[in-house]
Every structure is written in structure tokens, then in C-alpha cells.
């Protein structure tokens, strides 16, 4: 699976680092507001760091004494930090080949592909998908890092976790099943995807020390030449609160399901008193932009 995500990490335009400057600035602002009291500057971990094009690592090293970067694609991590000075590299720990879903540990993808190749009955596939959550809950992940971080940061992981990859496997064998069967199968995959997204939020809490801060962002709504962003309508709104509501309305109608599931679940775990929220436009490529939501806060005490 790491090869699949390495290809995603390198789906890049030549000047992406420059094009994403504003996106990185918005992330820095979210982090700055989230840590305004200045008490959580010891140790941070970034999940889904990839090739770090969306991370201003110089800023991160200014803010945090120690930084751990994690991704399934180890090579992209190494390339992402290669532009840093040696004295900064000494403060950064890289953890590559980490599958946040733990699906690799239960050999999910090859088992799923085997079912599709032998044209298994839909009842057998559905049963397989239903049993996966109980299998992965018995697997450990990042156990030595449990409760070690004052700040746990998630890059745009929700929309990349599990679902894109599994649909590429399904596409090869879709002709073997009826339209009705494909609908049932997609519903089963969506249910499993939502489970994986919530389990990913569990992982963030697992890594967080007591009274630490969670910071996350995700692409939520895609705009391209076929569905352009309503800029005139958006910029005609002068009130910031109304602009935010405008974004929420668009997200509720056009939002990417995995992102909405992850952010909504995380929102429910964060204490309302210090919860931060932000949104901005991420110019992912020349013909693809995303409304991006960011959220941060402390976990409600006693939350599982």
C-alpha cells in the first residue's frame, strides 16, 4: 500500500511549494491560535506528513522543541526534510511505513482482492468487511509513543485514508458484479471507511499526553473547472461569521464524506471552551482547489 500513497505524494506540480505558501500560512495561524497560552511547546507529532509540502518545518521547529513526522511513505518523509539545516534535522524524528488504519497488519487488501478475483458472493464479501473492525482493534500501532506528545497534529489524512485505495481495487473487478451488488459493496466500504476514520481519531488521542492539544485540518469541498468556487458570492459577504456559515452550507451539500465524518467526530471530542475553528481555500493545483477546514482543542476529560 505504501507504493500507492507514494504515487499520491508525488502527484505534484513543479511550483507546488510556492503555490501552497498561503495554505501553509493558514496552518501556521491555526497552530499559533491553538497554542496561544504557550504552555505546549515541548513535543509534537504530525500524522500524514508526506513530503511536507503543506508544512512549514522551519516554523514548526521554532514552535516545538522536538518534532516527530509520521507517514506511510518513508521515502517522501526523507525527501521532505532534506532541505532543512543539520541542526534542525537533529530535532526531528521520522517514522515511515506507518499504516494508520492497521489494515496492513490484518492483510486486508490482499484478502479483499482475492475475494474479488474469485467473484465471491456478496454475502461473503459483506461478512468480511463487517469483521475487519474487530480484527484491527486487536492490533497495536505506535505503542512506544503512547501519551508522549503535548500536541498531536493531523495533516489532510481523512480523505486519503483507506477509501481511495480500496476503490481502485474494486474498479478492476466491478464488471463481475451487478449494479445492485456494487451498490451494496460500496455501502459496506463506506461503513468501514467511517470506522477507519474514527479509529484514526482514536489514534490521535492515544498519542496525546494528558491536557495536550489536538490540531487537524482536511480538504472538505473540491472545486474545479466543472464546479467552480462561487468567489463573487463569497467575497461579497463582509461579516466573518456569515462567511463561515457560507462555507458550512457548501460543505453540508458538497462536502467529502470522509472529511465530514472525521471532523464531526473530532469536534464532539473537543472541549468547547478552547476549541478553535478555521477555514481557507487550498490551491491544490491549477485546476483543483479545496475548501479546507481546520479544528483544534483539548479533549473532554473522561472521553474514551
GROMACS .gro file of C-alpha atoms in nm:
model
  304
    1UNK     CA    1   0.000   0.000   0.000
    2UNK     CA    2   0.292   0.237   0.060
    3UNK     CA    3   0.360   0.240  -0.317
    4UNK     CA    4   0.004   0.362  -0.380
    5UNK     CA    5   0.046   0.652  -0.136
    6UNK     CA    6   0.392   0.734  -0.265
    7UNK     CA    7   0.232   0.794  -0.605
    8UNK     CA    8  -0.020   1.026  -0.438
    9UNK     CA    9   0.258   1.217  -0.262
   10UNK     CA   10   0.433   1.271  -0.595
   11UNK     CA   11   0.126   1.385  -0.785
   12UNK     CA   12   0.283   1.729  -0.777
   13UNK     CA   13   0.316   2.033  -0.993
   14UNK     CA   14   0.654   2.192  -1.045
   15UNK     CA   15   0.590   2.504  -0.836
   16UNK     CA   16   0.370   2.347  -0.568
   17UNK     CA   17   0.586   2.465  -0.279
   18UNK     CA   18   0.535   2.826  -0.393
   19UNK     CA   19   0.166   2.778  -0.477
   20UNK     CA   20   0.097   2.637  -0.129
   21UNK     CA   21   0.256   2.925   0.063
   22UNK     CA   22  -0.083   3.065   0.164
   23UNK     CA   23  -0.204   2.719   0.266
   24UNK     CA   24   0.098   2.672   0.494
   25UNK     CA   25   0.042   3.021   0.637
   26UNK     CA   26  -0.316   2.931   0.732
   27UNK     CA   27  -0.190   2.615   0.904
   28UNK     CA   28   0.066   2.820   1.097
   29UNK     CA   29  -0.208   3.061   1.206
   30UNK     CA   30  -0.424   2.773   1.329
   31UNK     CA   31  -0.132   2.632   1.529
   32UNK     CA   32  -0.044   2.975   1.672
   33UNK     CA   33  -0.401   3.037   1.789
   34UNK     CA   34  -0.427   2.685   1.929
   35UNK     CA   35  -0.114   2.728   2.141
   36UNK     CA   36  -0.170   3.089   2.243
   37UNK     CA   37  -0.105   3.015   2.612
   38UNK     CA   38   0.248   2.899   2.524
   39UNK     CA   39   0.236   2.601   2.759
   40UNK     CA   40   0.256   2.321   2.499
   41UNK     CA   41   0.578   2.366   2.312
   42UNK     CA   42   0.768   2.055   2.410
   43UNK     CA   43   0.692   1.767   2.182
   44UNK     CA   44   0.465   1.745   1.877
   45UNK     CA   45   0.382   1.472   1.628
   46UNK     CA   46   0.247   1.525   1.275
   47UNK     CA   47   0.048   1.238   1.124
   48UNK     CA   48   0.032   1.220   0.745
   49UNK     CA   49   0.334   1.448   0.694
   50UNK     CA   50   0.406   1.302   0.347
   51UNK     CA   51   0.657   1.509   0.151
   52UNK     CA   52   0.590   1.806   0.386
   53UNK     CA   53   0.478   2.041   0.107
   54UNK     CA   54   0.199   2.167   0.333
   55UNK     CA   55   0.424   2.201   0.640
   56UNK     CA   56   0.643   2.500   0.719
   57UNK     CA   57   0.901   2.294   0.904
   58UNK     CA   58   1.107   2.600   0.998
   59UNK     CA   59   0.802   2.739   1.177
   60UNK     CA   60   0.734   2.402   1.341
   61UNK     CA   61   1.092   2.386   1.469
   62UNK     CA   62   1.056   2.738   1.609
   63UNK     CA   63   0.741   2.639   1.795
   64UNK     CA   64   0.831   2.288   1.916
   65UNK     CA   65   1.146   2.160   2.085
   66UNK     CA   66   1.102   1.811   1.938
   67UNK     CA   67   0.906   1.709   1.628
   68UNK     CA   68   0.804   1.363   1.506
   69UNK     CA   69   0.682   1.322   1.147
   70UNK     CA   70   0.483   1.012   1.053
   71UNK     CA   71   0.362   0.877   0.720
   72UNK     CA   72   0.310   0.551   0.536
   73UNK     CA   73   0.559   0.671   0.272
   74UNK     CA   74   0.905   0.672   0.432
   75UNK     CA   75   1.083   0.797   0.119
   76UNK     CA   76   0.865   1.105   0.089
   77UNK     CA   77   0.933   1.189   0.453
   78UNK     CA   78   1.307   1.179   0.392
   79UNK     CA   79   1.272   1.397   0.084
   80UNK     CA   80   1.050   1.638   0.275
   81UNK     CA   81   1.311   1.714   0.541
   82UNK     CA   82   1.610   1.711   0.306
   83UNK     CA   83   1.602   2.089   0.263
   84UNK     CA   84   1.646   2.153   0.636
   85UNK     CA   85   1.972   2.251   0.804
   86UNK     CA   86   2.151   1.974   1.001
   87UNK     CA   87   2.085   2.143   1.338
   88UNK     CA   88   1.710   2.126   1.271
   89UNK     CA   89   1.724   1.770   1.143
   90UNK     CA   90   1.866   1.665   1.478
   91UNK     CA   91   1.540   1.766   1.645
   92UNK     CA   92   1.316   1.575   1.405
   93UNK     CA   93   1.225   1.206   1.429
   94UNK     CA   94   1.091   1.029   1.119
   95UNK     CA   95   0.855   0.733   1.144
   96UNK     CA   96   0.786   0.588   0.800
   97UNK     CA   97   0.588   0.290   0.671
   98UNK     CA   98   0.314   0.351   0.930
   99UNK     CA   99  -0.035   0.247   0.816
  100UNK     CA  100  -0.273   0.446   1.038
  101UNK     CA  101  -0.562   0.208   0.965
  102UNK     CA  102  -0.373  -0.108   1.074
  103UNK     CA  103  -0.531  -0.278   0.771
  104UNK     CA  104  -0.189  -0.391   0.651
  105UNK     CA  105  -0.148  -0.581   0.978
  106UNK     CA  106  -0.455  -0.793   0.903
  107UNK     CA  107  -0.363  -0.833   0.535
  108UNK     CA  108  -0.688  -0.662   0.435
  109UNK     CA  109  -0.607  -0.554   0.080
  110UNK     CA  110  -0.483  -0.889  -0.048
  111UNK     CA  111  -0.775  -1.070   0.118
  112UNK     CA  112  -1.024  -0.826  -0.033
  113UNK     CA  113  -0.860  -0.857  -0.373
  114UNK     CA  114  -0.872  -1.237  -0.350
  115UNK     CA  115  -1.248  -1.223  -0.285
  116UNK     CA  116  -1.297  -1.003  -0.590
  117UNK     CA  117  -1.075  -1.217  -0.812
  118UNK     CA  118  -1.272  -1.534  -0.739
  119UNK     CA  119  -1.601  -1.346  -0.774
  120UNK     CA  120  -1.712  -1.426  -0.420
  121UNK     CA  121  -2.078  -1.388  -0.331
  122UNK     CA  122  -2.181  -1.050  -0.195
  123UNK     CA  123  -2.282  -1.209   0.137
  124UNK     CA  124  -1.925  -1.338   0.185
  125UNK     CA  125  -1.770  -1.000   0.100
  126UNK     CA  126  -2.010  -0.814   0.328
  127UNK     CA  127  -1.932  -1.053   0.613
  128UNK     CA  128  -1.560  -0.998   0.554
  129UNK     CA  129  -1.596  -0.619   0.566
  130UNK     CA  130  -1.806  -0.638   0.882
  131UNK     CA  131  -1.548  -0.844   1.071
  132UNK     CA  132  -1.247  -0.620   0.990
  133UNK     CA  133  -1.302  -0.365   1.272
  134UNK     CA  134  -1.289  -0.639   1.537
  135UNK     CA  135  -0.966  -0.769   1.382
  136UNK     CA  136  -0.781  -0.438   1.375
  137UNK     CA  137  -0.880  -0.344   1.730
  138UNK     CA  138  -0.654  -0.627   1.846
  139UNK     CA  139  -0.353  -0.484   1.660
  140UNK     CA  140  -0.115  -0.233   1.816
  141UNK     CA  141   0.022   0.079   1.649
  142UNK     CA  142   0.283   0.330   1.770
  143UNK     CA  143   0.266   0.169   2.115
  144UNK     CA  144   0.603   0.311   2.235
  145UNK     CA  145   0.472   0.663   2.163
  146UNK     CA  146   0.151   0.632   2.366
  147UNK     CA  147   0.075   0.953   2.556
  148UNK     CA  148   0.411   1.111   2.467
  149UNK     CA  149   0.307   1.427   2.283
  150UNK     CA  150   0.184   1.760   2.411
  151UNK     CA  151   0.049   1.836   2.063
  152UNK     CA  152  -0.085   1.586   1.808
  153UNK     CA  153  -0.128   1.729   1.458
  154UNK     CA  154  -0.309   1.566   1.168
  155UNK     CA  155  -0.244   1.678   0.813
  156UNK     CA  156  -0.514   1.619   0.548
  157UNK     CA  157  -0.549   1.247   0.619
  158UNK     CA  158  -0.925   1.184   0.637
  159UNK     CA  159  -0.985   1.194   0.262
  160UNK     CA  160  -0.686   0.973   0.184
  161UNK     CA  161  -0.737   0.707   0.445
  162UNK     CA  162  -0.833   0.365   0.304
  163UNK     CA  163  -1.115   0.464   0.065
  164UNK     CA  164  -0.925   0.584  -0.244
  165UNK     CA  165  -0.705   0.277  -0.247
  166UNK     CA  166  -0.984   0.024  -0.197
  167UNK     CA  167  -1.193   0.178  -0.477
  168UNK     CA  168  -0.903   0.133  -0.720
  169UNK     CA  169  -0.901  -0.238  -0.633
  170UNK     CA  170  -1.278  -0.262  -0.678
  171UNK     CA  171  -1.273  -0.083  -1.015
  172UNK     CA  172  -1.072  -0.366  -1.175
  173UNK     CA  173  -1.341  -0.622  -1.085
  174UNK     CA  174  -1.658  -0.412  -1.095
  175UNK     CA  175  -1.777  -0.575  -1.419
  176UNK     CA  176  -1.809  -0.908  -1.234
  177UNK     CA  177  -2.099  -0.777  -1.024
  178UNK     CA  178  -2.443  -0.634  -1.092
  179UNK     CA  179  -2.527  -0.269  -1.031
  180UNK     CA  180  -2.725  -0.368  -0.722
  181UNK     CA  181  -2.432  -0.570  -0.586
  182UNK     CA  182  -2.191  -0.283  -0.644
  183UNK     CA  183  -2.427  -0.054  -0.451
  184UNK     CA  184  -2.427  -0.296  -0.157
  185UNK     CA  185  -2.049  -0.327  -0.175
  186UNK     CA  186  -1.995   0.050  -0.185
  187UNK     CA  187  -2.222   0.091   0.118
  188UNK     CA  188  -2.016  -0.168   0.305
  189UNK     CA  189  -1.691   0.007   0.212
  190UNK     CA  190  -1.830   0.342   0.325
  191UNK     CA  191  -1.926   0.194   0.661
  192UNK     CA  192  -1.577   0.052   0.700
  193UNK     CA  193  -1.424   0.384   0.588
  194UNK     CA  194  -1.613   0.574   0.857
  195UNK     CA  195  -1.495   0.320   1.112
  196UNK     CA  196  -1.135   0.370   0.996
  197UNK     CA  197  -1.169   0.749   1.018
  198UNK     CA  198  -1.298   0.733   1.376
  199UNK     CA  199  -1.027   0.484   1.466
  200UNK     CA  200  -0.774   0.734   1.329
  201UNK     CA  201  -0.914   0.993   1.569
  202UNK     CA  202  -0.872   0.735   1.845
  203UNK     CA  203  -0.506   0.708   1.745
  204UNK     CA  204  -0.457   1.083   1.785
  205UNK     CA  205  -0.595   1.067   2.138
  206UNK     CA  206  -0.381   0.760   2.211
  207UNK     CA  207  -0.065   0.956   2.130
  208UNK     CA  208  -0.168   1.267   2.325
  209UNK     CA  209  -0.048   1.338   2.676
  210UNK     CA  210  -0.299   1.446   2.941
  211UNK     CA  211  -0.426   1.802   2.878
  212UNK     CA  212  -0.248   1.812   2.542
  213UNK     CA  213  -0.384   1.974   2.225
  214UNK     CA  214  -0.519   1.818   1.906
  215UNK     CA  215  -0.484   2.012   1.578
  216UNK     CA  216  -0.623   1.881   1.249
  217UNK     CA  217  -0.721   2.005   0.904
  218UNK     CA  218  -0.877   1.845   0.600
  219UNK     CA  219  -0.980   1.922   0.245
  220UNK     CA  220  -1.360   1.922   0.254
  221UNK     CA  221  -1.505   2.054  -0.073
  222UNK     CA  222  -1.339   2.026  -0.415
  223UNK     CA  223  -1.374   2.296  -0.679
  224UNK     CA  224  -1.254   2.261  -1.037
  225UNK     CA  225  -1.348   2.376  -1.385
  226UNK     CA  226  -1.668   2.171  -1.368
  227UNK     CA  227  -1.777   2.310  -1.030
  228UNK     CA  228  -1.606   2.647  -0.974
  229UNK     CA  229  -1.591   2.818  -0.636
  230UNK     CA  230  -1.858   3.096  -0.610
  231UNK     CA  231  -1.600   3.367  -0.545
  232UNK     CA  232  -1.819   3.669  -0.615
  233UNK     CA  233  -2.084   3.547  -0.374
  234UNK     CA  234  -1.826   3.460  -0.108
  235UNK     CA  235  -1.630   3.786  -0.123
  236UNK     CA  236  -1.949   3.991  -0.123
  237UNK     CA  237  -2.001   3.880   0.237
  238UNK     CA  238  -1.833   4.129   0.470
  239UNK     CA  239  -1.915   3.961   0.800
  240UNK     CA  240  -1.666   3.688   0.903
  241UNK     CA  241  -1.932   3.486   1.086
  242UNK     CA  242  -2.154   3.490   0.778
  243UNK     CA  243  -1.861   3.384   0.560
  244UNK     CA  244  -1.803   3.085   0.787
  245UNK     CA  245  -2.172   2.993   0.766
  246UNK     CA  246  -2.150   3.020   0.387
  247UNK     CA  247  -1.863   2.768   0.392
  248UNK     CA  248  -2.055   2.537   0.625
  249UNK     CA  249  -2.357   2.544   0.396
  250UNK     CA  250  -2.145   2.447   0.096
  251UNK     CA  251  -1.974   2.169   0.294
  252UNK     CA  252  -2.305   2.021   0.406
  253UNK     CA  253  -2.419   1.996   0.043
  254UNK     CA  254  -2.095   1.911  -0.140
  255UNK     CA  255  -1.853   1.801   0.131
  256UNK     CA  256  -1.636   1.492   0.108
  257UNK     CA  257  -1.792   1.233   0.335
  258UNK     CA  258  -1.472   1.107   0.499
  259UNK     CA  259  -1.366   1.461   0.592
  260UNK     CA  260  -1.706   1.549   0.736
  261UNK     CA  261  -1.716   1.225   0.936
  262UNK     CA  262  -1.368   1.279   1.077
  263UNK     CA  263  -1.411   1.646   1.163
  264UNK     CA  264  -1.757   1.595   1.313
  265UNK     CA  265  -1.632   1.308   1.529
  266UNK     CA  266  -1.328   1.507   1.643
  267UNK     CA  267  -1.541   1.815   1.709
  268UNK     CA  268  -1.751   1.609   1.952
  269UNK     CA  269  -1.441   1.504   2.146
  270UNK     CA  270  -1.302   1.855   2.196
  271UNK     CA  271  -1.384   2.081   2.490
  272UNK     CA  272  -1.600   2.368   2.368
  273UNK     CA  273  -1.426   2.635   2.578
  274UNK     CA  274  -1.092   2.631   2.397
  275UNK     CA  275  -1.198   2.483   2.063
  276UNK     CA  276  -1.064   2.669   1.758
  277UNK     CA  277  -1.201   2.656   1.406
  278UNK     CA  278  -1.076   2.793   1.073
  279UNK     CA  279  -1.138   2.755   0.702
  280UNK     CA  280  -0.949   2.862   0.390
  281UNK     CA  281  -0.902   2.783   0.022
  282UNK     CA  282  -0.624   2.536  -0.059
  283UNK     CA  283  -0.497   2.583  -0.420
  284UNK     CA  284  -0.406   2.217  -0.463
  285UNK     CA  285  -0.334   2.251  -0.833
  286UNK     CA  286  -0.404   2.487  -1.122
  287UNK     CA  287  -0.744   2.328  -1.187
  288UNK     CA  288  -0.831   2.186  -0.843
  289UNK     CA  289  -0.894   2.386  -0.527
  290UNK     CA  290  -1.034   2.276  -0.193
  291UNK     CA  291  -1.220   2.442   0.090
  292UNK     CA  292  -1.016   2.331   0.388
  293UNK     CA  293  -1.141   2.316   0.746
  294UNK     CA  294  -0.910   2.327   1.048
  295UNK     CA  295  -1.001   2.244   1.406
  296UNK     CA  296  -0.815   2.226   1.737
  297UNK     CA  297  -0.868   2.198   2.108
  298UNK     CA  298  -0.828   1.986   2.419
  299UNK     CA  299  -1.001   1.657   2.473
  300UNK     CA  300  -1.302   1.646   2.704
  301UNK     CA  301  -1.189   1.476   3.025
  302UNK     CA  302  -1.317   1.123   3.058
  303UNK     CA  303  -1.370   1.084   2.682
  304UNK     CA  304  -1.291   0.724   2.577
   0.00000   0.00000   0.00000
